[in-house]
Coordinates of C-alpha atoms and ligand atoms in Angstrom, one line a residue:
M235 CA 131.1 77.0 134.9
N236 CA 130.0 74.6 132.4
G237 CA 126.7 74.7 130.5
L238 CA 124.2 72.2 131.5
M239 CA 123.3 70.8 128.1
M240 CA 123.6 67.2 127.0
Q241 CA 127.0 66.1 125.7
E242 CA 126.7 64.1 122.5
S243 CA 129.6 63.5 120.1
L244 CA 129.3 64.7 116.6
L245 CA 129.5 61.3 114.8
I246 CA 128.9 60.3 111.2
S247 CA 126.6 57.4 112.3
S248 CA 124.1 60.0 113.6
L249 CA 123.6 61.2 110.1
I250 CA 122.4 57.8 108.7
R251 CA 120.5 57.0 111.9
Y252 CA 118.6 60.3 111.5
A253 CA 118.0 59.7 107.8
D254 CA 116.6 56.3 108.4
R255 CA 114.3 57.5 111.2
F256 CA 112.8 60.6 109.6
H257 CA 113.3 60.0 105.8
G258 CA 113.6 56.2 105.7
D259 CA 111.5 55.8 102.5
T260 CA 113.2 58.6 100.6
E261 CA 114.7 57.2 97.5
I262 CA 118.4 56.7 96.6
V263 CA 118.8 56.0 92.9
S264 CA 122.0 54.7 91.3
R265 CA 123.1 54.0 87.7
R266 CA 125.1 50.9 88.3
V267 CA 128.4 49.8 86.5
E268 CA 126.3 47.2 84.9
G269 CA 124.2 50.1 83.3
D270 CA 120.9 49.4 85.0
I271 CA 119.1 51.7 87.4
H272 CA 118.9 50.6 91.0
R273 CA 116.5 52.0 93.7
T274 CA 116.9 51.9 97.4
N275 CA 116.2 54.2 100.3
Y276 CA 117.8 55.6 103.5
R277 CA 116.2 52.7 105.6
E278 CA 117.8 50.0 103.4
I279 CA 121.1 51.8 103.2
H280 CA 121.2 52.0 107.0
A281 CA 120.2 48.4 107.4
R282 CA 122.9 47.2 104.9
A283 CA 125.5 49.6 106.4
K284 CA 124.9 47.9 109.8
R285 CA 125.3 44.4 108.2
I286 CA 128.6 45.5 106.6
A287 CA 129.8 47.0 109.8
N288 CA 129.0 43.8 111.7
A289 CA 130.8 41.8 109.1
L290 CA 134.0 44.0 109.4
L291 CA 133.9 43.8 113.2
A292 CA 133.5 40.0 113.0
Q293 CA 136.7 39.9 110.9
G294 CA 138.7 41.9 113.4
V295 CA 138.5 45.5 112.0
K296 CA 139.6 47.9 114.7
P297 CA 139.0 51.6 115.2
G298 CA 141.6 53.5 113.2
D299 CA 142.1 50.7 110.6
R300 CA 142.2 52.2 107.1
I301 CA 139.8 50.6 104.6
A302 CA 140.1 51.6 101.0
T303 CA 137.6 52.1 98.2
L304 CA 137.9 52.4 94.5
A305 CA 134.5 53.1 93.4
W306 CA 132.0 55.4 91.4
N307 CA 129.1 57.2 93.0
G308 CA 126.6 54.6 93.9
Y309 CA 124.5 53.1 96.8
R310 CA 127.1 50.5 97.9
H311 CA 129.8 53.3 98.1
M312 CA 127.3 55.2 100.3
E313 CA 126.8 52.2 102.5
L314 CA 130.5 51.9 103.0
Y315 CA 130.8 55.6 103.9
F316 CA 128.6 54.9 106.9
A317 CA 129.6 51.4 107.8
I318 CA 133.3 52.0 107.9
S319 CA 133.3 55.4 109.7
G320 CA 130.4 54.3 111.9
I321 CA 132.6 51.7 113.7
G322 CA 135.5 54.1 114.1
A323 CA 137.5 52.7 111.1
V324 CA 138.8 55.1 108.5
M325 CA 137.1 55.3 105.0
H326 CA 139.9 55.7 102.6
T327 CA 138.6 56.8 99.2
I328 CA 141.2 56.3 96.3
N329 CA 140.9 58.0 93.0
P330 CA 140.7 55.2 90.3
R331 CA 141.9 57.7 87.6
L332 CA 145.5 57.6 89.1
H333 CA 148.2 55.4 87.7
P334 CA 148.4 51.9 89.3
G335 CA 151.8 52.8 90.6
Q336 CA 150.5 55.9 92.3
I337 CA 147.5 53.9 93.7
A338 CA 149.9 51.4 95.2
W339 CA 152.0 54.2 96.7
I340 CA 148.9 55.7 98.3
A341 CA 147.6 52.3 99.6
N342 CA 151.0 51.6 101.1
D343 CA 151.3 55.1 102.7
A344 CA 147.9 54.7 104.2
A345 CA 148.6 50.9 105.2
D346 CA 145.1 50.0 103.9
T347 CA 144.0 46.6 105.2
W348 CA 140.9 46.1 103.1
L349 CA 140.0 47.3 99.6
F350 CA 136.3 47.5 98.3
Y351 CA 136.1 48.1 94.5
D352 CA 133.7 48.4 91.7
I353 CA 134.1 45.5 89.3
T354 CA 135.1 47.9 86.4
F355 CA 138.3 48.4 88.3
Q356 CA 139.3 44.7 88.4
P357 CA 142.1 45.3 85.9
L358 CA 143.4 48.1 88.0
V359 CA 143.2 46.0 91.2
D360 CA 145.1 43.2 89.4
A361 CA 147.8 45.7 88.4
F362 CA 148.6 47.1 91.9
A363 CA 147.2 44.9 94.7
G364 CA 150.2 42.7 94.6
Q365 CA 152.4 45.6 95.5
C366 CA 150.5 46.4 98.7
P367 CA 151.7 44.0 101.5
T368 CA 149.1 45.3 104.1
L369 CA 146.1 44.7 101.8
G370 CA 144.7 41.5 103.3
R371 CA 141.1 41.5 102.0
L372 CA 139.7 42.4 98.6
V373 CA 135.9 42.8 98.1
A374 CA 134.4 43.2 94.7
M375 CA 131.2 45.4 95.0
T376 CA 128.8 43.0 93.4
D377 CA 127.1 39.7 94.1
K378 CA 128.7 36.2 93.6
A379 CA 127.1 35.8 90.2
H380 CA 128.9 38.9 88.8
L381 CA 132.3 38.3 90.4
P382 CA 134.9 39.2 87.7
A383 CA 137.8 36.9 86.9
S384 CA 140.7 38.1 89.1
K385 CA 144.4 37.6 89.1
V386 CA 144.5 38.1 92.8
D387 CA 143.3 35.4 95.2
G388 CA 140.6 35.4 97.7
V389 CA 138.2 38.2 96.3
I390 CA 134.9 38.3 98.3
A391 CA 131.6 39.3 96.8
Y392 CA 130.2 42.4 98.6
E393 CA 126.7 40.9 98.8
D394 CA 128.1 37.9 100.6
L395 CA 129.5 40.2 103.2
V396 CA 126.2 42.0 103.6
E397 CA 124.5 38.6 104.0
A398 CA 127.1 37.4 106.5
G399 CA 126.7 40.5 108.9
S400 CA 123.9 40.7 111.4
P401 CA 121.5 43.6 111.0
E402 CA 121.6 44.2 114.8
L403 CA 124.0 47.0 115.7
E404 CA 124.1 50.0 118.1
W405 CA 126.6 52.3 116.5
P406 CA 129.4 52.8 119.0
D407 CA 130.0 56.1 120.8
F408 CA 133.4 57.6 120.7
D409 CA 135.4 60.8 120.6
E410 CA 134.2 63.0 117.8
N411 CA 137.9 64.0 117.1
A412 CA 138.5 60.4 115.9
A413 CA 139.6 60.1 112.3
S414 CA 136.7 59.2 109.9
S415 CA 138.0 59.4 106.4
L416 CA 141.1 59.9 104.3
C417 CA 141.6 61.4 100.9
Y418 CA 144.9 62.0 99.2
T419 CA 145.6 65.2 97.2
S420 CA 146.1 64.4 93.5
G421 CA 149.8 65.0 93.7
T422 CA 150.2 67.4 90.8
T423 CA 153.3 68.5 92.6
G424 CA 155.4 65.7 94.2
N425 CA 153.9 62.6 96.0
P426 CA 150.2 62.8 97.0
K427 CA 149.6 63.8 100.6
G428 CA 146.9 62.3 102.9
V429 CA 144.2 64.5 104.3
L430 CA 142.6 62.9 107.4
Y431 CA 139.2 64.2 108.3
S432 CA 137.6 63.6 111.6
H433 CA 133.9 63.0 112.6
R434 CA 133.8 66.5 114.1
S435 CA 135.2 68.2 111.1
T436 CA 132.9 66.2 108.8
L437 CA 129.7 67.0 110.8
L438 CA 130.5 70.7 111.2
H439 CA 131.3 70.9 107.3
T440 CA 128.1 69.0 106.7
M441 CA 125.9 71.4 108.8
M442 CA 127.6 74.4 107.1
G443 CA 127.2 72.9 103.6
V444 CA 123.5 72.5 103.7
S445 CA 123.0 76.1 104.8
P446 CA 121.1 78.5 102.5
D447 CA 124.2 80.5 101.2
V448 CA 126.1 77.3 100.5
L449 CA 124.2 74.2 99.0
G450 CA 120.8 75.3 100.5
L451 CA 119.8 71.7 100.6
S452 CA 116.4 70.5 102.0
A453 CA 114.3 67.4 102.2
S454 CA 112.4 68.6 99.2
D455 CA 115.5 68.5 96.9
V456 CA 116.7 65.8 94.6
I457 CA 120.6 66.1 94.5
L458 CA 122.8 64.4 92.0
P459 CA 126.5 64.7 92.9
V460 CA 128.5 64.5 89.7
V461 CA 131.6 65.3 91.8
P462 CA 133.0 61.9 92.7
M463 CA 132.8 60.1 96.1
F464 CA 136.5 59.2 95.6
H465 CA 137.5 62.8 95.8
V466 CA 137.0 64.9 99.0
N467 CA 133.9 62.9 99.9
A468 CA 132.0 64.2 96.8
W469 CA 132.3 67.7 98.5
G470 CA 130.4 66.1 101.4
V471 CA 127.2 65.7 99.5
P472 CA 126.4 62.1 100.8
Y473 CA 126.5 63.4 104.3
M474 CA 124.6 66.5 103.5
A475 CA 121.9 64.5 101.7
A476 CA 121.5 62.3 104.9
L477 CA 121.4 65.3 107.2
T478 CA 118.5 66.8 105.2
G479 CA 116.8 63.7 103.9
A480 CA 117.2 64.9 100.3
K481 CA 116.7 62.3 97.6
L482 CA 120.0 61.2 96.2
V483 CA 120.7 60.3 92.6
F484 CA 124.1 58.6 91.8
P485 CA 125.4 58.7 88.2
G486 CA 127.9 55.7 88.5
P487 CA 130.6 55.8 85.8
A488 CA 128.4 57.6 83.1
L489 CA 129.4 61.2 83.3
D490 CA 128.8 62.1 79.7
G491 CA 126.3 64.8 78.8
A492 CA 123.5 62.5 77.4
S493 CA 123.6 60.0 80.5
L494 CA 123.5 62.9 83.0
Y495 CA 120.8 64.6 81.2
E496 CA 118.7 61.5 81.0
L497 CA 119.1 61.0 84.9
F498 CA 118.4 64.7 85.7
E499 CA 115.1 64.4 83.8
A500 CA 114.0 60.9 84.8
E501 CA 114.6 61.4 88.5
G502 CA 113.6 65.1 88.9
V503 CA 117.0 66.3 90.0
T504 CA 116.8 69.9 91.4
V505 CA 120.4 70.4 92.5
S506 CA 123.8 69.1 91.3
A507 CA 127.5 69.7 91.9
G508 CA 130.5 69.3 89.8
V509 CA 133.6 70.6 88.0
P510 CA 133.3 72.9 84.9
T511 CA 134.7 70.2 82.5
V512 CA 131.6 68.0 83.3
W513 CA 129.2 70.8 82.9
Q514 CA 130.8 71.7 79.6
G515 CA 129.8 68.1 78.4
L516 CA 126.3 68.5 79.7
L517 CA 125.8 72.0 78.2
N518 CA 127.2 70.8 74.7
H519 CA 124.6 68.0 74.8
V520 CA 121.6 70.2 75.7
M521 CA 122.6 72.8 73.2
Q522 CA 123.2 70.4 70.3
K523 CA 119.8 68.6 70.9
G524 CA 117.8 71.7 71.8
L525 CA 116.8 70.3 75.2
R526 CA 115.6 72.1 78.4
F527 CA 116.0 71.1 82.1
S528 CA 112.5 70.7 83.5
T529 CA 113.4 70.4 87.3
M530 CA 117.0 71.4 87.6
R531 CA 117.2 74.8 89.6
R532 CA 120.7 75.1 90.9
T533 CA 124.2 73.8 90.2
V534 CA 127.3 74.2 92.3
V535 CA 130.4 74.6 90.2
G536 CA 133.9 74.4 91.7
G537 CA 137.1 72.6 91.7
S538 CA 138.4 75.0 89.1
A539 CA 137.2 78.4 87.9
C540 CA 133.8 78.5 86.4
P541 CA 134.1 80.3 83.1
P542 CA 131.8 83.3 82.9
A543 CA 130.5 82.1 79.5
M544 CA 129.3 78.8 81.3
L545 CA 127.7 80.8 84.1
A546 CA 125.9 83.1 81.7
K547 CA 124.7 80.2 79.6
F548 CA 123.3 78.3 82.6
E549 CA 121.5 81.3 84.0
N550 CA 120.4 83.2 80.9
E551 CA 119.5 80.4 78.6
Y552 CA 118.7 77.5 80.9
D553 CA 117.3 79.3 84.1
V554 CA 119.7 77.3 86.2
Q555 CA 121.2 79.2 89.0
V556 CA 125.0 78.7 89.4
L557 CA 126.7 78.9 92.7
H558 CA 130.4 79.1 92.3
A559 CA 132.3 77.7 95.1
W560 CA 136.0 77.3 96.0
G561 CA 137.8 74.7 98.1
M562 CA 140.5 72.2 98.4
T563 CA 141.0 68.6 99.6
E564 CA 142.7 70.2 102.6
T565 CA 139.5 72.3 103.4
S566 CA 137.0 69.4 103.3
P567 CA 136.5 71.1 100.8
I568 CA 134.2 74.1 101.0
G569 CA 136.0 77.3 101.8
S570 CA 133.7 79.9 100.0
A571 CA 130.6 80.1 98.0
C572 CA 129.3 83.0 96.0
A573 CA 125.8 83.8 97.4
L574 CA 124.7 87.4 97.0
K575 CA 123.6 89.9 99.7
P576 CA 120.6 92.4 99.8
K577 CA 122.9 95.2 98.7
H578 CA 123.5 93.5 95.4
R579 CA 119.8 93.7 94.4
G580 CA 120.2 97.0 92.6
L581 CA 123.0 95.7 90.4
S582 CA 122.5 95.2 86.7
H583 CA 122.2 91.6 85.4
E584 CA 125.8 91.8 84.0
Q585 CA 127.1 93.1 87.2
I586 CA 125.5 90.2 89.1
L587 CA 127.0 87.7 86.6
A588 CA 130.4 89.3 87.1
L589 CA 130.1 89.0 90.9
K590 CA 128.9 85.4 90.6
G591 CA 132.0 84.6 88.6
K592 CA 134.0 85.2 91.8
Q593 CA 134.6 82.3 94.2
G594 CA 132.5 84.0 96.8
R595 CA 132.8 84.6 100.5
P596 CA 133.6 82.2 103.4
P597 CA 130.7 80.6 105.3
Y598 CA 130.7 80.9 109.1
G599 CA 133.5 78.9 110.5
V600 CA 136.2 79.8 107.8
N601 CA 138.6 82.6 108.3
I602 CA 140.7 84.0 105.4
R603 CA 143.6 86.4 104.9
I604 CA 145.7 87.4 101.8
V605 CA 149.5 87.9 102.3
G606 CA 152.2 89.3 100.0
D607 CA 155.6 87.8 99.2
E608 CA 157.0 88.8 102.6
G609 CA 154.0 87.4 104.4
E610 CA 152.6 90.9 105.1
D611 CA 148.8 91.2 105.1
L612 CA 147.3 92.8 102.0
P613 CA 144.2 94.9 102.0
W614 CA 140.7 93.6 101.0
D615 CA 140.3 96.3 98.2
D616 CA 139.5 93.9 95.3
E617 CA 142.9 94.9 93.8
A618 CA 145.8 93.7 95.9
Q619 CA 146.7 90.1 94.9
G620 CA 148.4 87.7 97.3
E621 CA 148.3 84.2 98.5
L622 CA 145.1 83.1 100.2
L623 CA 145.5 81.7 103.8
I624 CA 142.7 79.9 105.5
K625 CA 141.8 78.7 109.0
G626 CA 138.8 76.8 110.4
P627 CA 137.6 73.7 112.1
W628 CA 137.4 71.7 108.8
V629 CA 140.7 72.9 107.6
L630 CA 143.8 70.5 107.6
R631 CA 146.4 70.9 110.5
R632 CA 148.9 68.3 109.4
Y633 CA 149.1 65.7 106.6
F634 CA 148.7 62.0 107.4
N635 CA 152.0 60.2 108.1
R636 CA 154.0 63.5 108.1
E637 CA 154.4 64.1 111.8
D638 CA 157.5 66.1 111.5
E639 CA 156.2 68.6 108.9
S640 CA 153.9 71.5 109.6
P641 CA 152.3 72.9 106.5
L642 CA 150.9 75.8 108.6
L643 CA 152.1 79.5 108.7
D644 CA 151.4 80.9 112.1
G645 CA 148.4 78.6 112.5
W646 CA 147.0 79.4 108.9
F647 CA 147.0 77.0 106.0
P648 CA 148.6 78.6 102.9
T649 CA 146.5 77.5 99.9
G650 CA 148.9 78.1 97.1
D651 CA 146.1 80.1 95.4
V652 CA 146.5 83.7 94.5
C653 CA 143.5 86.0 94.9
T654 CA 142.0 89.3 95.6
I655 CA 139.4 90.0 98.3
D656 CA 136.9 92.7 98.1
P657 CA 135.7 94.8 101.1
D658 CA 132.6 92.4 101.6
G659 CA 135.0 89.5 101.7
Y660 CA 134.4 88.0 98.2
I661 CA 137.3 86.1 97.0
H662 CA 138.4 86.2 93.4
I663 CA 141.0 83.5 92.7
T664 CA 143.2 84.7 89.9
D665 CA 145.5 81.7 89.8
R666 CA 147.4 79.0 91.5
S667 CA 150.7 80.4 92.5
K668 CA 152.5 77.9 90.3
D669 CA 150.3 78.7 87.2
V670 CA 150.4 82.5 87.4
I671 CA 152.4 84.1 84.5
K672 CA 155.1 86.5 85.8
S673 CA 155.8 88.9 83.0
G674 CA 158.2 91.8 83.4
G675 CA 157.4 92.0 87.2
E676 CA 153.6 92.0 86.6
W677 CA 151.3 89.0 87.1
I678 CA 149.0 87.7 84.4
S679 CA 146.1 85.6 85.5
S680 CA 146.0 82.4 83.4
I681 CA 142.4 82.0 84.5
D682 CA 141.4 85.4 83.1
I683 CA 143.0 84.6 79.8
E684 CA 141.3 81.2 79.6
N685 CA 137.8 82.7 80.5
I686 CA 138.1 85.3 77.8
A687 CA 139.2 82.6 75.2
M688 CA 136.4 80.3 76.2
A689 CA 133.9 83.0 75.6
H690 CA 134.8 82.9 71.9
P691 CA 132.1 81.0 70.0
A692 CA 134.6 78.8 68.2
V693 CA 136.5 77.7 71.3
A694 CA 135.6 74.5 73.1
M695 CA 138.3 74.7 75.6
A696 CA 141.4 76.8 76.3
A697 CA 144.4 76.8 78.6
C698 CA 147.0 79.4 79.2
I699 CA 150.5 78.6 80.4
A700 CA 153.7 80.6 81.0
V701 CA 156.6 80.2 78.4
P702 CA 160.1 81.4 79.3
H703 CA 161.0 84.7 77.6
P704 CA 164.3 86.3 77.3
K705 CA 163.1 89.9 78.0
W706 CA 160.0 89.5 80.1
D707 CA 160.9 86.2 82.0
E708 CA 157.6 84.7 81.1
R709 CA 154.9 85.3 78.6
P710 CA 151.5 83.7 78.1
L711 CA 150.9 81.0 75.5
L712 CA 147.3 80.0 74.7
V713 CA 146.5 76.4 73.9
V714 CA 143.1 76.1 72.2
V715 CA 140.8 73.2 71.3
K716 CA 138.3 74.4 68.7
R717 CA 134.6 73.3 68.6
P718 CA 134.0 70.7 66.0
D719 CA 133.8 72.2 62.5
A720 CA 134.6 75.7 63.9
E721 CA 137.0 78.0 61.9
L722 CA 139.5 79.9 64.0
G723 CA 143.0 81.2 63.2
R724 CA 145.8 82.6 65.4
E725 CA 145.2 86.2 64.4
E726 CA 141.4 86.1 65.0
M727 CA 142.0 84.4 68.4
L728 CA 144.4 87.2 69.5
A729 CA 142.3 90.0 68.1
W730 CA 139.5 88.8 70.4
F731 CA 141.5 89.9 73.4
A732 CA 142.1 93.4 72.0
D733 CA 139.3 95.2 73.9
K734 CA 139.2 92.9 76.8
V735 CA 142.5 93.0 78.6
A736 CA 145.7 95.4 78.6
K737 CA 147.9 94.9 75.7
W738 CA 150.7 93.3 77.7
Q739 CA 148.4 90.7 78.9
I740 CA 147.4 89.4 75.4
P741 CA 149.1 86.0 74.8
D742 CA 152.1 86.0 72.5
D743 CA 151.1 83.0 70.6
V744 CA 148.3 80.5 70.1
V745 CA 148.7 76.7 69.4
F746 CA 145.7 74.6 68.4
A747 CA 145.5 71.2 69.9
D748 CA 143.1 68.2 69.7
A749 CA 142.5 68.1 73.3
I750 CA 143.7 69.5 76.6
P751 CA 145.0 66.9 79.1
L752 CA 142.9 66.6 82.2
G753 CA 144.1 65.3 85.6
A754 CA 142.5 62.8 87.9
T755 CA 140.0 65.2 89.2
G756 CA 138.9 66.5 85.9
K757 CA 141.0 69.7 85.9
M758 CA 143.2 70.9 83.2
L759 CA 146.7 69.4 83.7
K760 CA 148.9 72.4 83.5
T761 CA 152.0 70.3 84.3
A762 CA 151.5 68.2 81.2
L763 CA 150.9 71.3 79.1
R764 CA 154.1 72.9 80.3
D765 CA 155.9 69.6 79.4
A766 CA 154.3 69.7 75.9
Y767 CA 154.5 73.4 75.1
G768 CA 156.9 75.0 77.7
K769 CA 159.6 75.4 75.1
H770 CA 157.3 76.6 72.3
P771 CA 159.3 79.2 70.3
L772 CA 157.5 82.6 70.9
P773 CA 157.4 84.9 67.9
T774 CA 158.3 87.8 70.3
A775 CA 161.4 86.1 71.7
D776 CA 163.9 87.5 69.1
Ligands
ADP283 P1 144.3 69.1 93.8 O1 144.9 70.2 94.6 O2 144.7 67.8 94.2 O3 144.1 69.4 92.3 P2 141.9 69.9 95.0 O4 140.6 69.4 94.5 O5 142.3 69.9 96.4 O6 142.8 69.0 94.3 O7 142.2 71.3 94.3 C1 142.1 72.5 95.0 C2 142.5 73.6 94.1 O8 141.5 73.7 93.0 C3 142.4 74.9 94.8 O9 143.6 75.1 95.5 C4 142.3 75.8 93.6 O10 143.5 76.0 92.9 C5 141.4 75.0 92.6 N1 140.0 75.5 92.8 C6 139.0 74.9 93.4 N2 137.8 75.6 93.2 C7 138.1 76.6 92.4 C8 137.3 77.6 91.9 N3 136.1 77.8 92.1 N4 138.0 78.5 91.1 C9 139.3 78.5 90.9 N5 140.1 77.5 91.3 C10 139.5 76.6 92.1

């Protein structure tokens, strides 16, 4: 017997329709590529999204067509999120920090037919568009007066497209399982792989994401997503903002500490979300200038492990609550978030900070397991380390264009992350399986070593990699970037570990570097570090 409730598809268009109807005058503020501040609201975004949608339909865009964007976080990008998915086409966000050759590869794999881009990316577009035979239409996200000189023919101005489209549109109804957006993994190992989200997966992820133990977003919040809209849909924040009617503030390309702080204060930002490297820049800025946050209450940190020193600084010195979250492109991305339970109320401040340093527990909808080398289930005792497997309605089943390959193991997605799980289900990611240091049959967590190093006052950034060792197979090498003007030598750095980890976990050597290479999503690029230092002669090797 079926239930007798209304059958309505979970579609992305319903989000913007709702935001327009109930939060139409709520502001959406963007720092533009031109450097100025632009103000609009949900009503306007919806109206312009309809115009773009009509213009695309008039030019023959069909459901399932892939339409690419190369753009920063801004209102026009938001309009495209709703215009493209709203008519059943696929919003394909491309990471502009990739090499032009990789971008061409991705655009060809996706067979993108249109490309919308911020004008700062004109040189990039000139460099790769000619290599993409399916790319028929190029749209610069500006007005005619600001159209940049282009080496490729036929570039249209975004504002002309908005003008051309009628504002009259009823968003079409279709199957909620239809594809809505496409995002490629950054390809740190091999070619990038496309993750194709559906309307249903996006809506379920959005409803979970706003809930109190995750982003806890409401109409009274002002959210600034630092996490880019070109990577995993900015962790879903544009959709979550529309679902709640929260005010949105987009930082555009200016992600340095000073620019972010200025926007946080000017717009009354209460919540933000981003990777640790961005927060490091913001914290350095407020520390150096002796500033305070007047409205900021919470920040979501994820994408790589949040160093405990950063967590403590935010919470103890700036009164900003940190929510540590874990996820992947393949998981939409939210897989876990570290919200506390009533039983933790009795814990000391230090114990709470230690708990919040974990990646947290899955929200409803996500299931997890840890398995050993033979695929056997390991206990949730906070000690056994194994690979994290995940399952749920917003977790990838198969990569785009790879019909013949199943990445799943018995219906579970293997994450490639190594973790422990405690009896309450809190995950602690100790490493990526390819980054873990295997020393004499024991595993050393590169994340643990980095976190300890980064708590040293003279250290700005630290990375730990495995270097081959004749006796122990692999031993840890620490690469350190010192804070400006700080004094720190090898011996002092190594002595810092003495009372913090077992002796065999202490790195064998330290090299000081000017910078640590970051990948296209702002994470430390361990592959580049291994290329640079993988043959470093260890003093213990003789
Ligand atoms: P890519 O795999 O392309 O770098 P993703 O953004 O999909 O891009 O990265 C997902 C990976 O990032 C996870 O598998 C995990 O290794 C790492 N990660 C994400 N969040 C955290 C976190 N809070 N702590 C530790 N690692 C994290």
